[in-house]
Short mmCIF file of C-alpha atoms and ligand atoms in Angstrom, two decimals:
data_model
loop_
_atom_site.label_atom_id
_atom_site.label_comp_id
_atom_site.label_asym_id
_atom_site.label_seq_id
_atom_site.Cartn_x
_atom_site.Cartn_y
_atom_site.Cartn_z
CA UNK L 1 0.00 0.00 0.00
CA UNK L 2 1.09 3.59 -0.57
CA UNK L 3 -0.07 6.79 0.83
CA UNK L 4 -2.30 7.34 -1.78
CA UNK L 5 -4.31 4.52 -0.63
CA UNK L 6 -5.53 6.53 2.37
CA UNK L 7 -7.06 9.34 0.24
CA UNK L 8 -10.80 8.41 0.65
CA UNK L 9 -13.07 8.15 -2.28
CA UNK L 10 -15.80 11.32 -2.23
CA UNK L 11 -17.87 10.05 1.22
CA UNK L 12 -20.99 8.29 0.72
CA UNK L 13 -23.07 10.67 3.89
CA UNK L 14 -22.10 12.77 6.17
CA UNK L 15 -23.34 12.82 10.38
CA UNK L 16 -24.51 16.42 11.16
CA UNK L 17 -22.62 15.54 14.66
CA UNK L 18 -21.94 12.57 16.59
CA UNK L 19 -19.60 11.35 19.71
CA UNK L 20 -16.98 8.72 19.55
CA UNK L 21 -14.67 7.27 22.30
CA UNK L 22 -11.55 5.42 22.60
CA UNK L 23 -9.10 3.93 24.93
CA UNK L 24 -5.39 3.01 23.26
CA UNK L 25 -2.68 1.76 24.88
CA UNK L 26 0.73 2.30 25.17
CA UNK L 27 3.61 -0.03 23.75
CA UNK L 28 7.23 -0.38 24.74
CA UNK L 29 9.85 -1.51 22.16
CA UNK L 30 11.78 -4.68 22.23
CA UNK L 31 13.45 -3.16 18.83
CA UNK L 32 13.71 0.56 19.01
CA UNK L 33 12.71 2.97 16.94
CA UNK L 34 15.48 5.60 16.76
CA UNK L 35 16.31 7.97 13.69
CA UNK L 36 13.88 8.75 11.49
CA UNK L 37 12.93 10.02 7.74
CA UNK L 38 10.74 12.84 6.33
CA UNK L 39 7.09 12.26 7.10
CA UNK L 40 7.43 10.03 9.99
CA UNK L 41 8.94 7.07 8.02
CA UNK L 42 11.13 5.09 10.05
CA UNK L 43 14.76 4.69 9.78
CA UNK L 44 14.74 1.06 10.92
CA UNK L 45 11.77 -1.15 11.97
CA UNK L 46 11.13 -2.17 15.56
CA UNK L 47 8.61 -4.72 17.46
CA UNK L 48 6.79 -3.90 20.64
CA UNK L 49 4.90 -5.48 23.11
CA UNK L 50 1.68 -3.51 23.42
CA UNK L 51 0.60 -2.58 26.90
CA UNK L 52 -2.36 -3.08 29.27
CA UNK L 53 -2.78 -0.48 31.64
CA UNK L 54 -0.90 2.27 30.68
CA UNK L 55 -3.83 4.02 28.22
CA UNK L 56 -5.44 7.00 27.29
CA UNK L 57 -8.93 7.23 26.70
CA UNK L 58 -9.98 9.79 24.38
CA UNK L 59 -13.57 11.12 23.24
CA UNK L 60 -14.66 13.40 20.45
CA UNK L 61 -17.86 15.03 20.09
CA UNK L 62 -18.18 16.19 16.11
CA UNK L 63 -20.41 18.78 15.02
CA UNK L 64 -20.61 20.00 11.34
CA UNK L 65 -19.89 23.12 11.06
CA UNK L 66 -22.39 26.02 9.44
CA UNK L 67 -19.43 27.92 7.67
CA UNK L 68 -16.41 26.34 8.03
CA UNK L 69 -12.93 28.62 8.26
CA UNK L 70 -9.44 28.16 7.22
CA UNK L 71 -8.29 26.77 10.71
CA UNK L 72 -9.13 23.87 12.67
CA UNK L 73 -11.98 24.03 15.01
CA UNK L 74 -11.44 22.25 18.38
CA UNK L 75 -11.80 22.49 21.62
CA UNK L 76 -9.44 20.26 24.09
CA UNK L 77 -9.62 19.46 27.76
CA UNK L 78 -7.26 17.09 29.93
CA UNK L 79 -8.62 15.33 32.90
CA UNK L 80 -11.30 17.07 32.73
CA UNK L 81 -9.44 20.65 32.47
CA UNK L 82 -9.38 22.89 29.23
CA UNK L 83 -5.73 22.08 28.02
CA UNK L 84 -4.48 25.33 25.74
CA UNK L 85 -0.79 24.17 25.90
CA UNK L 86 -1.58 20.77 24.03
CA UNK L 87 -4.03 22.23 21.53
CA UNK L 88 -0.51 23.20 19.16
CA UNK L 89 0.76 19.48 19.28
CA UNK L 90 -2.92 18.49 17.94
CA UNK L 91 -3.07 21.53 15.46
CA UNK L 92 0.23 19.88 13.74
CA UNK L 93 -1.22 16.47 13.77
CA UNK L 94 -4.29 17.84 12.14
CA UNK L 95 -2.63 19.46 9.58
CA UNK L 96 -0.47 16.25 8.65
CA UNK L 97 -3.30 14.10 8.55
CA UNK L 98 -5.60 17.14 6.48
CA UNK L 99 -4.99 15.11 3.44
CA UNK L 100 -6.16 11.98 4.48
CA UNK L 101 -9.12 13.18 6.13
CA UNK L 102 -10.70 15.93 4.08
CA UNK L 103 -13.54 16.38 6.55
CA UNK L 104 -11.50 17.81 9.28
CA UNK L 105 -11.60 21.24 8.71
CA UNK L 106 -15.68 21.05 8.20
CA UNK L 107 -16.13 20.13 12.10
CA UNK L 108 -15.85 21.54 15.28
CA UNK L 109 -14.43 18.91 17.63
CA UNK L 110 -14.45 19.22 21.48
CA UNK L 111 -11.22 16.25 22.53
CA UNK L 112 -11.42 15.17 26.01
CA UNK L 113 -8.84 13.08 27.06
CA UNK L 114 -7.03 11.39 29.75
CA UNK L 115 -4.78 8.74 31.04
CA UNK L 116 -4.36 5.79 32.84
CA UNK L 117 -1.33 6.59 34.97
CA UNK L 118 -0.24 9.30 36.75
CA UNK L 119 0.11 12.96 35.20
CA UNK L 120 3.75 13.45 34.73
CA UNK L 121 5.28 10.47 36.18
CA UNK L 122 7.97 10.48 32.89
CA UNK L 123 5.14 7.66 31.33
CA UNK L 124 5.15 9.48 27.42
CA UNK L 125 1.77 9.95 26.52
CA UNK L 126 2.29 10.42 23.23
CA UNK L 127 1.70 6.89 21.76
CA UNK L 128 -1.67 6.29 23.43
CA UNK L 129 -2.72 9.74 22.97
CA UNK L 130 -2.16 10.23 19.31
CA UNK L 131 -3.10 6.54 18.97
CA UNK L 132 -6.96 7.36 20.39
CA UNK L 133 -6.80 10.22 18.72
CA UNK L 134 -6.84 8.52 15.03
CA UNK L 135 -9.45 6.43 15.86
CA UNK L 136 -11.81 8.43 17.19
CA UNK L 137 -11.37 10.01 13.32
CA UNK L 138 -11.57 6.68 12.17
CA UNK L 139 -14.22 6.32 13.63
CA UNK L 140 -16.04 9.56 12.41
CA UNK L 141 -14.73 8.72 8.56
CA UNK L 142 -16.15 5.20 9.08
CA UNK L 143 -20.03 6.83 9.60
CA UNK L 144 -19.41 8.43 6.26
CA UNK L 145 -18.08 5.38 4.31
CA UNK L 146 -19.93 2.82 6.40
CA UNK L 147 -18.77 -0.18 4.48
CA UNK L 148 -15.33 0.26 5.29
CA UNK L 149 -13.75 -3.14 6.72
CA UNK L 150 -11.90 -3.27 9.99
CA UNK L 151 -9.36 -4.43 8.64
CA UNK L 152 -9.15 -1.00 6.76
CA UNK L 153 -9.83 0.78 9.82
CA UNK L 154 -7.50 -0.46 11.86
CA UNK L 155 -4.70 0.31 9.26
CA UNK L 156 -5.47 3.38 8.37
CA UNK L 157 -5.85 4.23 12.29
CA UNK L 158 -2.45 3.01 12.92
CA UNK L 159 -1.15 5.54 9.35
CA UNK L 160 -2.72 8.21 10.80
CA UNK L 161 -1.73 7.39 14.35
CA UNK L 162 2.35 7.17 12.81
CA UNK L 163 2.00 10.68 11.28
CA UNK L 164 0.85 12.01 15.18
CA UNK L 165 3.92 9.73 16.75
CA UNK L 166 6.07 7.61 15.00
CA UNK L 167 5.52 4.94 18.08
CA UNK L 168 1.81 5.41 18.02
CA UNK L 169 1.25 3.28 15.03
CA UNK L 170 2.33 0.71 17.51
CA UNK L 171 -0.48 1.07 20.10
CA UNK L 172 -3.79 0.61 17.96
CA UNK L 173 -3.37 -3.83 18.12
CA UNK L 174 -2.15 -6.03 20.52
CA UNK L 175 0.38 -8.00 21.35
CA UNK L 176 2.67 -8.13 19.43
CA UNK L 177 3.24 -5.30 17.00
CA UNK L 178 5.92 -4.65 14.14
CA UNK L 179 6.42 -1.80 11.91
CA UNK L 180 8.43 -0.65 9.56
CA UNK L 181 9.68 -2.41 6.31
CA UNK L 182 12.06 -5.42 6.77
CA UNK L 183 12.50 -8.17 4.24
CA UNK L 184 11.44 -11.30 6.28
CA UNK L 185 8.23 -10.23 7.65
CA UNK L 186 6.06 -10.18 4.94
CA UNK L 187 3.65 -7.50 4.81
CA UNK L 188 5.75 -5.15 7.03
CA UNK L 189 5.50 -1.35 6.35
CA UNK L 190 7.16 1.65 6.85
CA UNK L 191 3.80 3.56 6.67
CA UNK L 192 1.71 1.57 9.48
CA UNK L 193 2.29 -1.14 12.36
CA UNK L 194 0.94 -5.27 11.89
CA UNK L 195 0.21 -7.47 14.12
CA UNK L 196 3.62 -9.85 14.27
CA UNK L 197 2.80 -12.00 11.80
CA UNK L 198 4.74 -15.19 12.89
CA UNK L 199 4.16 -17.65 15.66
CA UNK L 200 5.17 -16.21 19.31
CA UNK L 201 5.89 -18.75 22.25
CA UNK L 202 3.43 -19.28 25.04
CA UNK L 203 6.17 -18.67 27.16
CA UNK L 204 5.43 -14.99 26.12
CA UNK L 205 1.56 -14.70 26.66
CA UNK L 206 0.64 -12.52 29.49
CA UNK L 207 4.24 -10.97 29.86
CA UNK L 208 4.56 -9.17 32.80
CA UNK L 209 5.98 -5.18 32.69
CA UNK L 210 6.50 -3.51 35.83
CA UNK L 211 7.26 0.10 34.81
CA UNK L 212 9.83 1.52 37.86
CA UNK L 213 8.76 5.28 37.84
CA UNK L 214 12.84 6.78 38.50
CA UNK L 215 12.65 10.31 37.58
CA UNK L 216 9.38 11.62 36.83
CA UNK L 217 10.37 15.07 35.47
CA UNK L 218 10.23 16.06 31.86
CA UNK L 219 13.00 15.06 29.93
CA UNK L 220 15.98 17.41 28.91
CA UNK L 221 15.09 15.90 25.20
CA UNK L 222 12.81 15.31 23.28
CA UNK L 223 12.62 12.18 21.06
CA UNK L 224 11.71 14.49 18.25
CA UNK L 225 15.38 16.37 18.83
CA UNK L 226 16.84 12.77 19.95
CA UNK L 227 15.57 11.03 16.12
CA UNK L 228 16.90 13.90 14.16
CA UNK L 229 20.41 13.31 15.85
CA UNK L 230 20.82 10.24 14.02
CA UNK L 231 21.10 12.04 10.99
CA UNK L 232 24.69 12.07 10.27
CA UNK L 233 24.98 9.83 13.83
CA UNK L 234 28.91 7.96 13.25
CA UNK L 235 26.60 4.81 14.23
CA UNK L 236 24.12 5.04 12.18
CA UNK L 237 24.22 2.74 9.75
CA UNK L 238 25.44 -0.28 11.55
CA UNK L 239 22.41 0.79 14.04
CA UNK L 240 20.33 0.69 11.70
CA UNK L 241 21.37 -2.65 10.34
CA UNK L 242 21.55 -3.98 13.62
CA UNK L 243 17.87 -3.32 14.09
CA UNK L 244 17.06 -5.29 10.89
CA UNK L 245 19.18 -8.46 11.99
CA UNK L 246 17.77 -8.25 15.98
CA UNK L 247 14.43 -8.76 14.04
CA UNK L 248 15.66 -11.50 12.02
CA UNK L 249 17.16 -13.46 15.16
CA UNK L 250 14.03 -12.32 17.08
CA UNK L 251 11.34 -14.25 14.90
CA UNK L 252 13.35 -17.57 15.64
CA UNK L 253 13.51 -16.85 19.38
CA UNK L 254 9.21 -15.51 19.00
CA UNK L 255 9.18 -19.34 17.72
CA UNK L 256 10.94 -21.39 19.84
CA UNK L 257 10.32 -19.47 23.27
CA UNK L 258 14.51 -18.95 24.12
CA UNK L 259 14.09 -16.88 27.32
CA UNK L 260 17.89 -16.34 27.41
CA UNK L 261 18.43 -15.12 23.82
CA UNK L 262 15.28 -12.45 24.36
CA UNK L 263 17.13 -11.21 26.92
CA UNK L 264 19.92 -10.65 25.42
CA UNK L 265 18.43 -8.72 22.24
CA UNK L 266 16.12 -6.80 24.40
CA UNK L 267 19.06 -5.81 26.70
CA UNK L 268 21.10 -5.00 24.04
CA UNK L 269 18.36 -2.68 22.27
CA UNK L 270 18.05 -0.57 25.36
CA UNK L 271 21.60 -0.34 25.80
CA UNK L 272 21.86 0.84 22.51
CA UNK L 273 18.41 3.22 21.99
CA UNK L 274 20.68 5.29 25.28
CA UNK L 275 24.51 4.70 23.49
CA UNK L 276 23.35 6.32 20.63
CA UNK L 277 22.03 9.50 22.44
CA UNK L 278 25.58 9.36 24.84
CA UNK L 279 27.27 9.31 21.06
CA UNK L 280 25.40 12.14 19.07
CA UNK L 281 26.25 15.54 19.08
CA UNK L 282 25.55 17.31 20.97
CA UNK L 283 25.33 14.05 23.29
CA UNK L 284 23.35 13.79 26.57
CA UNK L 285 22.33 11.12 29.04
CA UNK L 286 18.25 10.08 30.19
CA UNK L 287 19.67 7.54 32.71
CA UNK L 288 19.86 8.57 36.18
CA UNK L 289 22.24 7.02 38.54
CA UNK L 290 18.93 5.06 39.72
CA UNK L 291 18.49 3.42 36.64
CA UNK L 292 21.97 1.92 36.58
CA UNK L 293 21.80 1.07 40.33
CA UNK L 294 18.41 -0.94 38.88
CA UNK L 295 20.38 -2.40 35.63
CA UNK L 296 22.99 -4.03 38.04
CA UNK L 297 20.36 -5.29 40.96
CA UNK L 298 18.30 -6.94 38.01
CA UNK L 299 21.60 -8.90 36.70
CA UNK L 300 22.48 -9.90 40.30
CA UNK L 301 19.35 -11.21 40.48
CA UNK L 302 18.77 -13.23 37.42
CA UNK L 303 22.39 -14.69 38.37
CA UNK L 304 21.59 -15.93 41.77
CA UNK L 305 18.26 -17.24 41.05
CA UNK L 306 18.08 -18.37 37.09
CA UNK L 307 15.05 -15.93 36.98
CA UNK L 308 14.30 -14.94 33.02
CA UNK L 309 13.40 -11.33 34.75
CA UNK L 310 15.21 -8.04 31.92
CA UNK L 311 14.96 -4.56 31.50
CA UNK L 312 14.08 -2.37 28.68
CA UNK L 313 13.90 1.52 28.60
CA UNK L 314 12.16 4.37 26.52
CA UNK L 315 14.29 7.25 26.14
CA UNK L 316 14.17 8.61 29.98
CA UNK L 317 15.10 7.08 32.81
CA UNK L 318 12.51 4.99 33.84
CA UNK L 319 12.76 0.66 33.60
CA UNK L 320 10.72 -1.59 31.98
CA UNK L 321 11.14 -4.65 33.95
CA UNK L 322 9.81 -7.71 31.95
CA UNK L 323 9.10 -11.14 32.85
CA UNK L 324 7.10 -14.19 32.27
CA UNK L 325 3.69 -14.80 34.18
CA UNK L 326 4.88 -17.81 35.65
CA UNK L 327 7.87 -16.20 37.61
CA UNK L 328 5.42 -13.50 38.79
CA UNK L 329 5.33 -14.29 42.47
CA UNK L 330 9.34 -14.43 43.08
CA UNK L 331 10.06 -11.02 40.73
CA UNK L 332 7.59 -9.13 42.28
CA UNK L 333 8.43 -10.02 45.39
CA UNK L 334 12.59 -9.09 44.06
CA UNK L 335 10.79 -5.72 43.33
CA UNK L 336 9.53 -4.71 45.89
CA UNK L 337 12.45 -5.50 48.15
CA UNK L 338 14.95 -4.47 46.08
CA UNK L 339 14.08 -2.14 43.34
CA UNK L 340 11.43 0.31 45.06
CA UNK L 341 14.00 1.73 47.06
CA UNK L 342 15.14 3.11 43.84
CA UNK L 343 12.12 4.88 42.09
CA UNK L 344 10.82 8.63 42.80
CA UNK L 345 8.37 8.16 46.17
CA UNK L 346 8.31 4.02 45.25
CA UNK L 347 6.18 4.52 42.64
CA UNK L 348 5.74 1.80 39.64
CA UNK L 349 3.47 0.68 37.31
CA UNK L 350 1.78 -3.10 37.16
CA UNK L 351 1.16 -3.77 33.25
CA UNK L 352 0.89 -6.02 31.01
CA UNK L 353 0.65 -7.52 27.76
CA UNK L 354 -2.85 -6.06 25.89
CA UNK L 355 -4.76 -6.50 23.23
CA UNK L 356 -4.79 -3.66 21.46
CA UNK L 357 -7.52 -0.68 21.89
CA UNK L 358 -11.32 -0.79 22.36
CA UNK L 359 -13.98 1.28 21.26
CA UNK L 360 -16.54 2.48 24.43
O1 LIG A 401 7.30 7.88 18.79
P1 LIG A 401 8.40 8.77 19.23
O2 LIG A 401 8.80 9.77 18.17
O3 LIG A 401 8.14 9.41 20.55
O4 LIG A 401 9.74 7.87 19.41
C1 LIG A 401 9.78 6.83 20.33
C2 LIG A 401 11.13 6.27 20.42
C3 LIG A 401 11.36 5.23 21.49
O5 LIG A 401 10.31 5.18 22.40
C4 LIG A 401 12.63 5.57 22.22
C5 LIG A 401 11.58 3.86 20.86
C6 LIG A 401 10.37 3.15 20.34
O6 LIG A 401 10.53 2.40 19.37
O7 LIG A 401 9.27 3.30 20.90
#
C-alpha cells in the first residue's frame, strides 16, 4: 500500500454531529525505533509489546460546522481541564493528517482526554494519545463510508496514528506489534504497524511489565530532537542494520520461546536506543544514577536465582522490567524489596501484555 491509498473516495453521507470514544494503549519496544525520515517514516523497523494499563482514553464530540474557516476548530480538555498548551501538538497532527481526512476542517471537535497513569510520572503519553486520537477520526470517517472493513480501519488508524507519533502506530493492536519495512516479515511497512505476523511462544503470553517510575520530570530531550540526531549519527548505519538483523534473530527466538536469547536482544536494544544519544552531538544522558543502580540489581538477580526477569527503557530514565507470568510471584516479590527503594516516592506501574484498543 502507498499513501495514496488513504485518500478516501468522495464520502458516501455525512453525520450532522456525533460522539466517539476510545481507549489506546501504550507499547514499549523490544526493537527501538530511533532515527527517522521525512514524514514520519522510520529509519529502521522495531517490534513492541503492546501494553495493558498504561492508556489513554480519548472522546470526540463532532459537530458540522455552518461555515467552516481556514483553521481547525477544536476544543481540548485534559482530565477534565481545558488544556491550551496541548491544543498546538494536535493543530500539527491535524494538519499532517488534512490530506487523508478531508472532513476535518468542516467540524468543530471538542477532545477530552485522559490517562491511565499518573500525570507526569515520565510515562510518554504520546503513543496512546495520538493513537486514540486517530481512531476516534476513524471512527467519524467510518459513519461516512460505512462499508469500510476493519481491517481498513484499523490500518489506516495506525497511518494516521504514525503521522501524530512515530511509536503510536504501535499502540492501535495487541500483542505483538511490528512496523516498519524489513524483508522477512512479509507485509511489514514503513507507513503503518501489523500485528507480528509469525508464531510467538506461550512462554510470552501474558508478559509481565512492571514500569519503575525513576525520575518523573520532563525530559531534557525530546525524542523528536533525539531522532533527528541520528542524521549524520557515526553509528548510524550499523544501528540501523543492527535493528534489521535483531528482528531477524528475534522471529526464531518468537518461535521457539529462548528466554535467554530475548534477553539478550532486548538488553542490548536498550543499551543501545541510550549509546546512541551518549554518542550524538551534541550528546546527553536520560539515565539517572537510579536506573543503573536498577540495571545491576536486576543482573544480580537473574544470576543468583536463574530468573528470566530483563529490563528495557524508553528514552528517559525509567525501567521496563519484563518477565514471564509464571515467575510472577518471586520477581515481584525481588521488586519490591529491592528495586522500590530506587524509584521517585516508590512509585511503579503493574502492566501487562494487551490486546490492542477498544472502542466504548
Ligand atoms: O514515537 P516517538 O517519536 O516518541 O519515538 C519513540 C522512540 C522510542 O520510544 C525511544 C523507541 C520506540 O521504538 O518506541
Amino acid at each position: 500500500m502507498t499513501d495514496q491509498d488513504f485518500i478516501p473516495t468522495e464520502y458516501e453521507q455525512e453525520n450532522i454531529k456525533g460522539k466517539t470514544t476510545w481507549k489506546a494503549p501504550s507499547n514499549i519496544a523490544l526493537v527501538k525505533y530511533w532515527g527517522k525520515k521525512a514524514n514520519q517514516i522510520p529509519a529502521n523497523p522495531s517490534i513492541s509489546f503492546t501494553l495493558d494499563t498504561c492508556a489513554t482514553t480519548t472522546s470526540m464530540s463532532y459537530k458540522k460546522l455552518d461555515n467552516p474557516k481556514s483553521d481547525f476548530s477544536f476544543e481540548l480538555f485534559f482530565e477534565g481541564r481545558q488544556k491550551e498548551s496541548f491544543k498546538p501538538k494536535v493543530n500539527t497532527f491535524f494538519e499532517r493528517i488534512e490530506t487523508y481526512l478531508p472532513f476535518l476542517k468542516s467540524y468543530h471537535f471538542k477532545i477530552e482526554t485522559s490517562n491511565s497513569f499518573p500525570h507526569s510520572s515520565g510515562i510518554a503519553s504520546s503513543a496512546s494519545g495520538m493513537s486514540a486520537l486517530a481512531l476516534c477520526l476513524m471512527d467519524i470517517e467510518r459513519g461516512f463510508h460505512p462499508e469500510m472493513t476493519d481491517s481498513f480501519f484499523r490500518r489506516k488508524a495506525s497511518f494516521l496514528a504514525r503521522l501524530g507519533s512515530g511509536s503510536a502506530c504501535r499502540s492501535i493492536e495487541g500483542a505483538l506489534i511490528q512496523w516498519g519495512h524489513h524483508e522477512d516479515i512479509q507485509g511489514s511497512s514503513d507507513l503503518y504497524g501489523i500485528k507480528y505476523p509469525f508464531k510467538a511462544h506461550e512462554v510470552f503470553e501474558n508478559y509481565q511489565d512492571t514500569i519503575l517510575l525513576v525520575d518523573k520530570g520532563t525530559k531534557q530531550v525530546s525524542s523528536t530532537v533525539g531522532h533527528d540526531l541520528m542524521f549524520g549519527h557515526p553509528f548510524a548505519k550499523p544501528r540501523f542494520t543492527q535493528a534489521h538483523e535483531n528482528l531477524s534473530e528475534l522471529k526464531v527466538i518468537f518461535e521457539e520461546g529462548n528466554l535467554d536469547r530475548f534477553i539478550k536482544i532486548v538488553e542490548s536494544e536498550a543499551l543501545t536506543l541510550h549509546a546512541m544519544m551518549m554518542t550524538s552531538h551534541p550528546y546527553f544522558i536520560l539515565m539517572k544514577p537510579n536506573t543503573l543502580k536498577i540495571l545491576n540489581k536486576i543482573w544480580a538477580f537473574r544470576e543468583r536465582s536463574k530468573s528470566h526477569v530483563c529490563f528495557t527503557l524508553d528514552a528517559g530514565a525509567n525501567v521496563h522490567v519484563l518477565y514471564p507470568e509464571s515467575e510472577k510471584e518471586k520477581v515481584s516479590e525481588f521488586i519490591e524489596e529491592e528495586l522500590l527503594q530506587h524509584c521517585e516516592n516508590g512509585q511503579y506501574i503493574q502492566d501487562r501484555l494487551g490486546l490492542g484498543a477498544i472502542k466504548y
